Every structure is written in structure tokens, then in C-alpha cells.
Amino acid sequence: MATTISKKNKEMTLLQAIERVVELAEDSKLSKEFMKKAKTEIQLLAKSYGITERQAVLFCVCMEKGPRRVDYDDLACYLDLNKIGVLGFASDIDALVRRRLLRYRDVKDEDDFDIPTVVIRCLKHNEVYQLPKRKGLDCGELFELLDMWFEDLKDNAISPNELREELETLFNDNPQIGFVHHLKEYYLRDDDQLLVTFFCHCLINKDDDDIRFGQMEDLFDSKNEFSKAKSNLRSGEHKLMEKKLIEHRCEDGIADNTRYKLTESAKRTLLAEMKIDASAEKIADIIDSATLGQKQLFFPKDIQRQVEELGRFLQPENFQKIQERMKEKGFRNGFACLFYGSPGTGKTETVYQLARQTGRNIMVVDVPQIKSKWVGESEKNIKALFDRYREQVKRAKLTPILLFNEADAIIGKRKNGAENAVDKMENSIQNIILQEMETLDGIMIATTNLQQNMDKAFERRFLYKIKFEKPTEEARASIWHSMIPELSDLDVHTLASKYDFSGGQIENIARHYAIDTILHGQSEDVLSMLILHCDNERLDGKDIRKIGF
């Protein structure tokens, strides 16, 4: 929350006042003479922020010496005071932290502090950062406050115990919120209440319904408590699982005991006020770019050039400039890209690597889930999907990538004169996607193996089109060497020239080889083993190139 400085003070901005105080405060020892010279500026800041005059001076010095890291030594040095003397400012620093103009960098060590980003952002616009209200909230306002607190927890600016106490006070002060009312009905312990609140925060504020253990660790006071919770979660015996609030995520019907989500009933009950659309949850998952591992890809020179150009374009500083220029010229500022070509040529992995390099999360669309068996649901699903993506664009620091992987089923040629319900539904889905691409404010990438079946209307809307072809012999050699480094140059050349495989096929063979090595030990004739796996990779023999032996 922010309040703009009134017109009465328009002749002096907050930053100008801070600059003047900083200029006079250096080596001042906070003398009466200094306080008199800077009286106008100090009083403006003290009144604007609701703090004392001495706290206003300390805030200014922290801005000058920080804003990212300040300690008592910095204050002593700047004000020309002894180190013992500045420790007397501890109560003032505490007051600035409570006012959220400062925050401790680590709750276990209160000697280091910094200026929160939101305070700096307000200053840039000559606005006073105000503490969010704590009573009379609606559900949306409550989750805005939770977002701030969980960020503080992540930054070690608040302890799990302090956060539990804050939550208890917040919930007691806001019984009118449905989320609070229903949460209280479960009679949870404080630590369980914190955990389920964290799950709800992740879904509402981060659009994340795929929670891993690494995300939960900060919620516990000790490693021992975290280990106990992990054990109960893995076994399905955790209290929140018994109460049907959270559950294991499933892949192909198999529970993954390292990944967790809110149950559908918890979403309906706890988050009814936030109007969570369950259909959108099922048809897209968010991949955090920070979780993507680095992987080297090998392409022919022309494809490599196009991929590198797209990578430069997606770099945050370039993307923003290009978007602004496109808007100025009246062009659409959304960017749709098509990766097409044979299976296993690196289309999907290229998207992942571009996301990793540019720090962009990926919303991966489950295309089969879009085409619901219930007529009318598919259109609802696709609209909900794009609504969800728009929310992601608004919330994210960097525009995420919307990935339609293996999109053949939804970008194929529309059916003329469609009469039956299924054909009409498919045409309707395609029309919705085409309309959304026209107004797209973000980055969409579609991959397809069957580009020849693509509707012309889709082809026109893809700004970048990159054809992924099977790797050249030189590229295949590089792939073989990267996958199985112990191969000799001769063996690499033999495999690369004999088998016209895609990168995906070579990776399959490398995995077979790794399994064989684990089960049976290192083979004396590695090349023969790999040739056997190569021959089995494509039983029809179409990928084998005869070379005379």
C-alpha cells in the first residue's frame, strides 16, 4: 500500500528529502546542529512515515549505505559514532522493522538489515509505503498479506514461529473471511495450519499446485520437525492428508510421494471466495525455470542460428524493448512460435533450455485434457487456460512461456461444413485459440510433428517458425560423444555414420547402455553392445545406413 505526498509538499519529494538528510548526516554524530539544519527534511519524513525524527535519520542512512545490506558498523562509520554508541539505536531499528521500512536479513542475526523492495519502489514514485491493514479484510486482501509474509519467511526475515503467531492473530481478527472460517473448522495445530495455508498461498499467489519438499522446509523450526513431517507425508499419514486437505500428486495413476497438492474438496471449501477453476488446474502445469537442468543440444548450423536468435530475443532486456517498440508501431505485442519437425529432434527440450537461459517459467498445456469427452467443456477449458495464463503474466516478474506440446490435435486443419458435435467442438476450440493468439500478451510456443496438417490460419499467426530436422552426421557424432563420453572417436564415427538417428533415439540407446552397465558391468566390446541396441531401436531398419560392413 502506498500514499502519495500531498500537493503542499510537492516542492520537495521524499527522495530529495532523503538526499538532503544523507548529505548533512555524514560525520555529524547526530549533533543538535545537524538536526537543526536538516529539520525541515527530517520532519517531512518523520510525519510521512509516522516515525520519530531519529528513526527518520537512520532510515535515510540505511538508504545511502544499503539498500541491500546494512549493519551497525555502517551506521557508526557514516555518522562518526563509536560502535558501542550505535547499539543504542537497536530499539529504533526494531521500530523501523515493525513499520516495515527495514527488515532483518536473518531473524537469527539482527545485526544485518535491508530496505524492502516495495519501499524503494514507492519512493521512486514519491509515495509513502503504508502497512497493509490487518482487520476487516476480504479474502483477496488476506492472500496479498500472506504473499508478503511468506516472502519474508523465504528471505529469513521472519521465523516460522513468528509467522504462526502472525497467522493466529490475523485469523482471529478476520473471522468474516470464508477461508478463515472453514480453516478453523478443522481444528488444526499451529504447524499444520501454517502448512495448509502455505499450500493455499502457493496456488493463489504463485499459481503453483505442485509442491515439493524443498518448498516446505522453511516452514519448520528445526530439521528434526521437517524430517518427521516428510515421513508422515510420504506414508500418507500426515494429519492434513487424513483430513483430506492435501494429497500426493499422481502421474498415470501412480502416486508420487515427493509431490503434493491441495485436494479438490479443499479448493472448493477453503478457496471458494477466490473462484478457483478446477478445469484450468487439470490442463496445465507450471514448471519453474530454476528446476530445469542444463542440457547441451546439437543442431545443424541453420537451426542453431535460429534458436540462438530466439534466445537473444527472449532475454528480459531485449524482450521488453521489442514489446514496447511493437506497441508504439501499433503491432501486436504477443509472440507465437512454432517448432516443427520429426519426433526426437529436440523441440521440447529447446523450449526448456530457452526457459532456463532466460529465467522464464513454463505453463505446459496437457492437450489431451483440453479435449474433454463432455461437449461444451473443451471450450470452457481452453478459455480458462488462457485466463490463467493472463494471470500468470500479470503476477510474474518475467513473462512466462505458454507451451502447447505436441499440439497436432488442436492446430490441424479445421473441418468445413462440420455437422456432428465432435467436429463442431474441435472447430470451436481452434477458433478460440486463434482469437486468443490475436490478443496474446505474452509468449506462446507450440510443437508439432505434423506441420503439413496445420491450418493456414494458425500458420499465419506464428511469428517464428523453426523446422527441426534430424541431426547431421557431425551433430550425431557430438550427441553420441556427449551421451557416452567413454566412446572412442572411431566408435563415435561408426555409430554416427551407420545410424541416421534423432537425438531422442540416441538418448534412448544411451539409457539402455547405462542400465546394462549397472546390471552387468562394463562390456569388453562396447561398440557391439551399442550396435545391438541401435538395431533394436527401430525394428523396421529404416534408420540404418549401410556403409559396407
XYZ file of C-alpha atoms in Angstrom, residues 42-410:
369
model
C 13.583 15.190 8.817
C 10.149 16.339 9.912
C 8.714 15.725 6.443
C 9.975 12.139 6.504
C 9.000 11.511 10.129
C 5.465 12.790 9.575
C 5.034 10.987 6.247
C 6.085 7.607 7.635
C 4.736 8.002 11.172
C 8.147 7.501 12.817
C 10.369 9.529 15.156
C 12.884 12.066 13.865
C 15.849 9.900 14.871
C 14.283 6.891 13.113
C 13.840 9.063 10.012
C 17.582 9.876 10.044
C 18.546 6.203 10.493
C 16.232 5.237 7.637
C 17.975 7.775 5.389
C 21.438 6.481 6.304
C 20.299 2.896 5.628
C 19.117 4.010 2.182
C 22.516 5.548 1.493
C 24.627 2.668 2.840
C 22.327 -0.048 1.511
C 19.748 -0.547 0.463
C 20.528 -4.246 0.150
C 22.737 -4.779 3.211
C 23.396 -2.502 6.192
C 24.763 -3.179 9.665
C 25.565 -1.227 12.827
C 29.175 -0.750 11.697
C 27.898 1.062 8.592
C 25.844 3.398 10.775
C 28.762 4.054 13.132
C 31.141 4.775 10.267
C 28.788 7.105 8.420
C 27.670 9.102 11.458
C 31.155 9.113 13.034
C 29.967 7.415 16.217
C 31.638 4.620 18.178
C 30.344 1.094 17.685
C 29.072 0.820 21.242
C 27.072 4.014 20.847
C 25.175 2.889 17.754
C 23.959 -0.243 19.541
C 21.725 2.153 21.429
C 19.789 2.544 18.181
C 18.600 -1.093 18.395
C 15.118 -0.078 19.581
C 14.856 2.399 16.674
C 15.898 -0.285 14.191
C 13.292 -2.615 15.719
C 10.663 0.108 15.269
C 11.645 0.584 11.612
C 11.382 -3.174 11.095
C 7.902 -3.222 12.650
C 6.989 -0.317 10.348
C 8.414 -2.495 7.531
C 10.729 0.261 6.333
C 13.570 -2.107 7.234
C 13.710 -5.850 7.592
C 16.264 -8.129 9.217
C 18.164 -10.151 6.672
C 18.113 -13.120 9.042
C 15.876 -13.422 12.108
C 18.654 -15.389 13.813
C 21.053 -12.466 13.415
C 19.577 -8.991 13.888
C 22.830 -7.185 13.105
C 22.169 -7.019 9.348
C 19.145 -5.368 7.746
C 17.993 -4.020 4.388
C 15.292 -1.919 2.720
C 12.338 -3.935 1.324
C 11.919 -3.647 -2.440
C 8.340 -2.379 -2.083
C 9.558 0.601 -0.020
C 12.110 1.524 -2.694
C 9.508 1.129 -5.435
C 7.170 3.546 -3.646
C 9.973 6.072 -3.161
C 10.651 6.114 -6.886
C 7.068 7.338 -7.385
C 7.199 9.728 -4.400
C 4.791 7.529 -2.495
C 4.837 6.577 1.186
C 4.730 2.847 1.793
C 1.923 2.115 4.241
C 1.486 -1.043 6.276
C -1.305 -3.204 4.885
C -4.420 -3.175 7.033
C -4.862 -6.196 9.253
C -8.571 -6.126 10.118
C -11.751 -6.079 8.032
C -10.031 -7.837 5.129
C -11.616 -9.710 2.265
C -10.107 -12.977 1.033
C -8.061 -11.320 -1.720
C -6.532 -8.818 0.704
C -5.701 -11.632 3.113
C -3.775 -13.502 0.433
C -1.884 -10.336 -0.529
C -0.722 -10.127 3.080
C 0.161 -13.834 3.108
C 2.247 -13.344 -0.029
C 4.311 -10.703 1.752
C 4.790 -12.829 4.869
C 5.796 -15.988 3.013
C 8.336 -13.970 1.022
C 9.721 -12.725 4.356
C 9.921 -16.319 5.575
C 11.790 -17.332 2.429
C 14.244 -14.465 2.991
C 14.722 -15.403 6.680
C 13.225 -12.050 7.701
C 10.653 -13.816 9.901
C 10.824 -17.157 11.722
C 8.279 -19.985 11.339
C 7.195 -19.472 14.947
C 6.697 -15.727 14.413
C 4.694 -16.447 11.261
C 2.461 -18.917 13.113
C 1.762 -16.227 15.717
C 1.027 -13.663 12.989
C -1.393 -16.075 11.309
C -3.229 -16.793 14.536
C -3.717 -13.070 15.192
C -4.704 -12.393 11.592
C -7.267 -15.200 11.546
C -8.745 -14.157 14.902
C -9.091 -10.578 13.604
C -10.854 -11.670 10.397
C -13.434 -14.379 11.212
C -15.693 -12.997 8.444
C -13.475 -14.442 5.712
C -14.760 -17.790 4.441
C -11.210 -19.177 4.154
C -10.578 -18.425 7.843
C -13.981 -19.726 8.950
C -13.601 -23.066 7.156
C -9.951 -23.476 8.174
C -10.915 -23.063 11.839
C -13.493 -25.864 11.450
C -10.634 -28.375 11.020
C -9.182 -27.587 14.499
C -5.607 -27.856 13.252
C -2.439 -27.431 15.264
C -0.497 -24.242 14.530
C 2.153 -26.023 12.424
C -0.475 -27.871 10.340
C -2.447 -24.646 9.924
C 0.720 -22.961 8.629
C 1.391 -25.796 6.177
C -2.083 -25.853 4.606
C -2.101 -22.045 4.471
C 1.204 -22.264 2.583
C -0.354 -24.659 0.050
C -3.254 -22.242 -0.465
C -0.830 -19.305 -0.810
C 1.185 -21.179 -3.446
C -1.933 -21.869 -5.511
C -3.437 -18.379 -5.210
C -0.316 -16.193 -5.323
C 2.123 -18.366 -7.298
C -0.266 -20.467 -9.370
C 1.649 -23.480 -8.064
C -0.257 -26.641 -7.203
C 2.759 -28.956 -7.374
C 4.576 -28.609 -4.047
C 7.911 -30.327 -3.359
C 9.715 -30.867 -0.047
C 12.269 -28.176 -0.849
C 9.485 -25.574 -0.806
C 8.221 -26.687 2.625
C 11.490 -26.745 4.553
C 11.347 -23.074 5.589
C 8.054 -23.713 7.404
C 9.707 -25.733 10.180
C 11.776 -24.572 13.140
C 14.195 -27.493 13.012
C 15.427 -30.194 10.664
C 14.043 -32.813 13.034
C 10.498 -31.405 12.767
C 10.850 -31.220 8.989
C 12.027 -34.851 8.819
C 9.027 -36.026 10.848
C 6.647 -34.139 8.574
C 8.342 -35.577 5.466
C 7.998 -39.109 6.804
C 4.290 -38.639 7.536
C 3.679 -37.043 4.139
C 5.492 -39.821 2.262
C 3.492 -42.506 4.037
C 0.188 -40.640 3.639
C -0.269 -40.484 7.422
C 0.060 -36.725 7.832
C -2.865 -35.079 9.627
C -3.596 -32.856 6.605
C -3.852 -35.946 4.409
C -6.110 -37.714 6.894
C -8.395 -34.663 6.849
C -8.415 -34.723 3.016
C -6.786 -31.298 2.683
C -3.662 -32.276 0.751
C -2.740 -35.360 -1.267
C 0.014 -36.893 -3.349
C 0.147 -35.812 -6.960
C -0.367 -38.661 -9.413
C 1.228 -39.420 -12.769
C -0.544 -42.018 -14.906
C -2.456 -43.194 -11.840
C 0.658 -43.702 -9.692
C 1.073 -41.569 -6.564
C 4.319 -39.581 -6.359
C 5.255 -39.319 -2.673
C 7.628 -36.409 -3.291
C 4.992 -34.057 -4.761
C 1.814 -32.734 -3.146
C -1.256 -30.658 -3.934
C -4.463 -29.396 -2.366
C -7.350 -31.804 -2.764
C -10.232 -30.721 -4.979
C -12.501 -30.658 -1.919
C -10.047 -28.356 -0.091
C -10.059 -25.991 -3.061
C -13.849 -25.951 -3.164
C -14.176 -25.405 0.581
C -11.241 -23.198 1.597
C -10.846 -21.201 -1.596
C -14.445 -20.789 -2.726
C -14.147 -16.982 -2.474
C -11.170 -16.970 -4.869
C -13.189 -18.772 -7.582
C -10.522 -21.366 -8.366
C -11.387 -23.012 -11.695
C -10.584 -26.692 -11.270
C -10.669 -27.299 -15.028
C -7.729 -24.969 -15.548
C -5.767 -26.771 -12.835
C -6.033 -30.075 -14.694
C -4.945 -28.989 -18.132
C -1.719 -27.104 -17.400
C 1.223 -27.385 -15.024
C 3.780 -24.724 -14.152
C 7.478 -25.570 -14.486
C 9.789 -23.294 -12.513
C 12.748 -22.329 -14.702
C 15.054 -22.749 -11.695
C 14.294 -26.501 -11.638
C 15.377 -27.064 -15.253
C 18.761 -28.693 -15.649
C 21.264 -27.592 -18.255
C 21.452 -29.778 -21.325
C 23.608 -29.281 -24.397
C 21.787 -29.571 -27.712
C 23.359 -30.155 -31.100
C 21.765 -28.749 -34.242
C 22.725 -28.061 -37.848
C 24.125 -24.536 -38.208
C 20.943 -23.006 -39.640
C 18.738 -24.336 -36.830
C 21.348 -23.337 -34.245
C 21.354 -19.787 -35.619
C 17.556 -19.526 -35.396
C 17.454 -20.930 -31.852
C 20.191 -18.539 -30.697
C 18.358 -15.603 -32.275
C 15.156 -16.576 -30.458
C 17.142 -16.932 -27.232
C 18.502 -13.381 -27.603
C 15.016 -12.105 -28.306
C 13.647 -13.757 -25.140
C 16.323 -12.240 -22.910
C 14.370 -9.967 -20.500
C 16.018 -6.673 -21.514
C 15.557 -7.329 -25.251
C 12.023 -8.704 -24.921
C 10.801 -5.635 -23.046
C 12.323 -3.216 -25.567
C 10.873 -5.105 -28.514
C 7.415 -5.261 -26.919
C 7.446 -1.503 -26.288
C 8.564 -0.788 -29.865
C 5.855 -3.088 -31.271
C 3.207 -1.264 -29.229
C 4.468 2.111 -30.476
C 4.111 0.953 -34.078
C 0.626 -0.447 -33.493
C 1.645 -4.097 -33.957
C 0.506 -6.994 -31.810
C 2.995 -7.426 -28.989
C 2.376 -11.115 -28.306
C 4.873 -13.606 -29.730
C 3.825 -17.025 -31.014
C 6.483 -19.510 -32.124
C 6.162 -22.871 -33.868
C 8.723 -25.666 -33.514
C 8.000 -28.376 -36.066
C 9.752 -31.493 -37.322
C 10.296 -35.187 -36.699
C 9.937 -36.706 -33.213
C 13.066 -36.738 -31.066
C 14.726 -33.761 -32.758
C 14.842 -31.591 -29.620
C 11.773 -29.368 -29.983
C 10.519 -29.670 -26.413
C 13.989 -29.669 -24.857
C 14.792 -26.477 -26.762
C 11.811 -24.787 -25.091
C 13.088 -25.941 -21.693
C 16.599 -24.669 -22.364
C 15.332 -21.300 -23.635
C 13.252 -21.001 -20.462
C 16.235 -21.890 -18.284
C 18.534 -19.426 -20.057
C 16.063 -16.542 -19.845
C 14.647 -17.291 -16.374
C 11.090 -17.790 -17.626
C 8.689 -20.296 -16.104
C 6.714 -22.543 -18.452
C 2.988 -23.261 -18.379
C 2.810 -26.670 -20.074
C -0.601 -27.454 -21.576
C -1.914 -31.006 -21.403
C -3.512 -31.061 -24.852
C -5.465 -34.355 -24.410
C -7.108 -32.932 -21.257
C -8.394 -29.936 -23.218
C -10.478 -32.142 -25.468
C -12.916 -33.253 -22.807
C -15.369 -36.018 -23.592
C -18.172 -33.702 -22.487
C -19.254 -31.458 -25.352
C -19.005 -27.848 -24.272
C -16.374 -28.492 -21.574
C -13.482 -28.245 -24.025
C -14.353 -24.681 -24.979
C -14.618 -23.818 -21.277
C -11.241 -25.467 -20.631
C -9.406 -23.525 -23.319
C -10.878 -20.203 -22.188
C -9.932 -20.978 -18.578
C -6.433 -21.874 -19.719
C -5.818 -18.523 -21.403
C -7.391 -16.687 -18.444
C -4.952 -18.484 -16.174
C -2.036 -17.590 -18.417
C -3.035 -13.916 -18.365
C -2.992 -14.040 -14.563
C 0.471 -15.570 -14.689
C 1.703 -12.770 -16.957
C 0.362 -10.162 -14.518
C 1.915 -11.777 -11.452
C 5.270 -12.973 -12.784
C 8.387 -10.827 -12.775
C 9.227 -12.243 -16.207
C 6.610 -13.174 -18.795
C 6.251 -16.983 -18.708
C 6.097 -19.248 -21.756
C 2.794 -20.907 -22.677
C 3.771 -24.270 -24.184
C 1.383 -26.338 -26.293
C 3.459 -29.503 -26.568
C 2.562 -31.975 -29.349
C -0.160 -29.608 -30.474
C -1.092 -31.511 -33.649
C -4.574 -32.265 -32.297
C -5.585 -28.630 -31.862
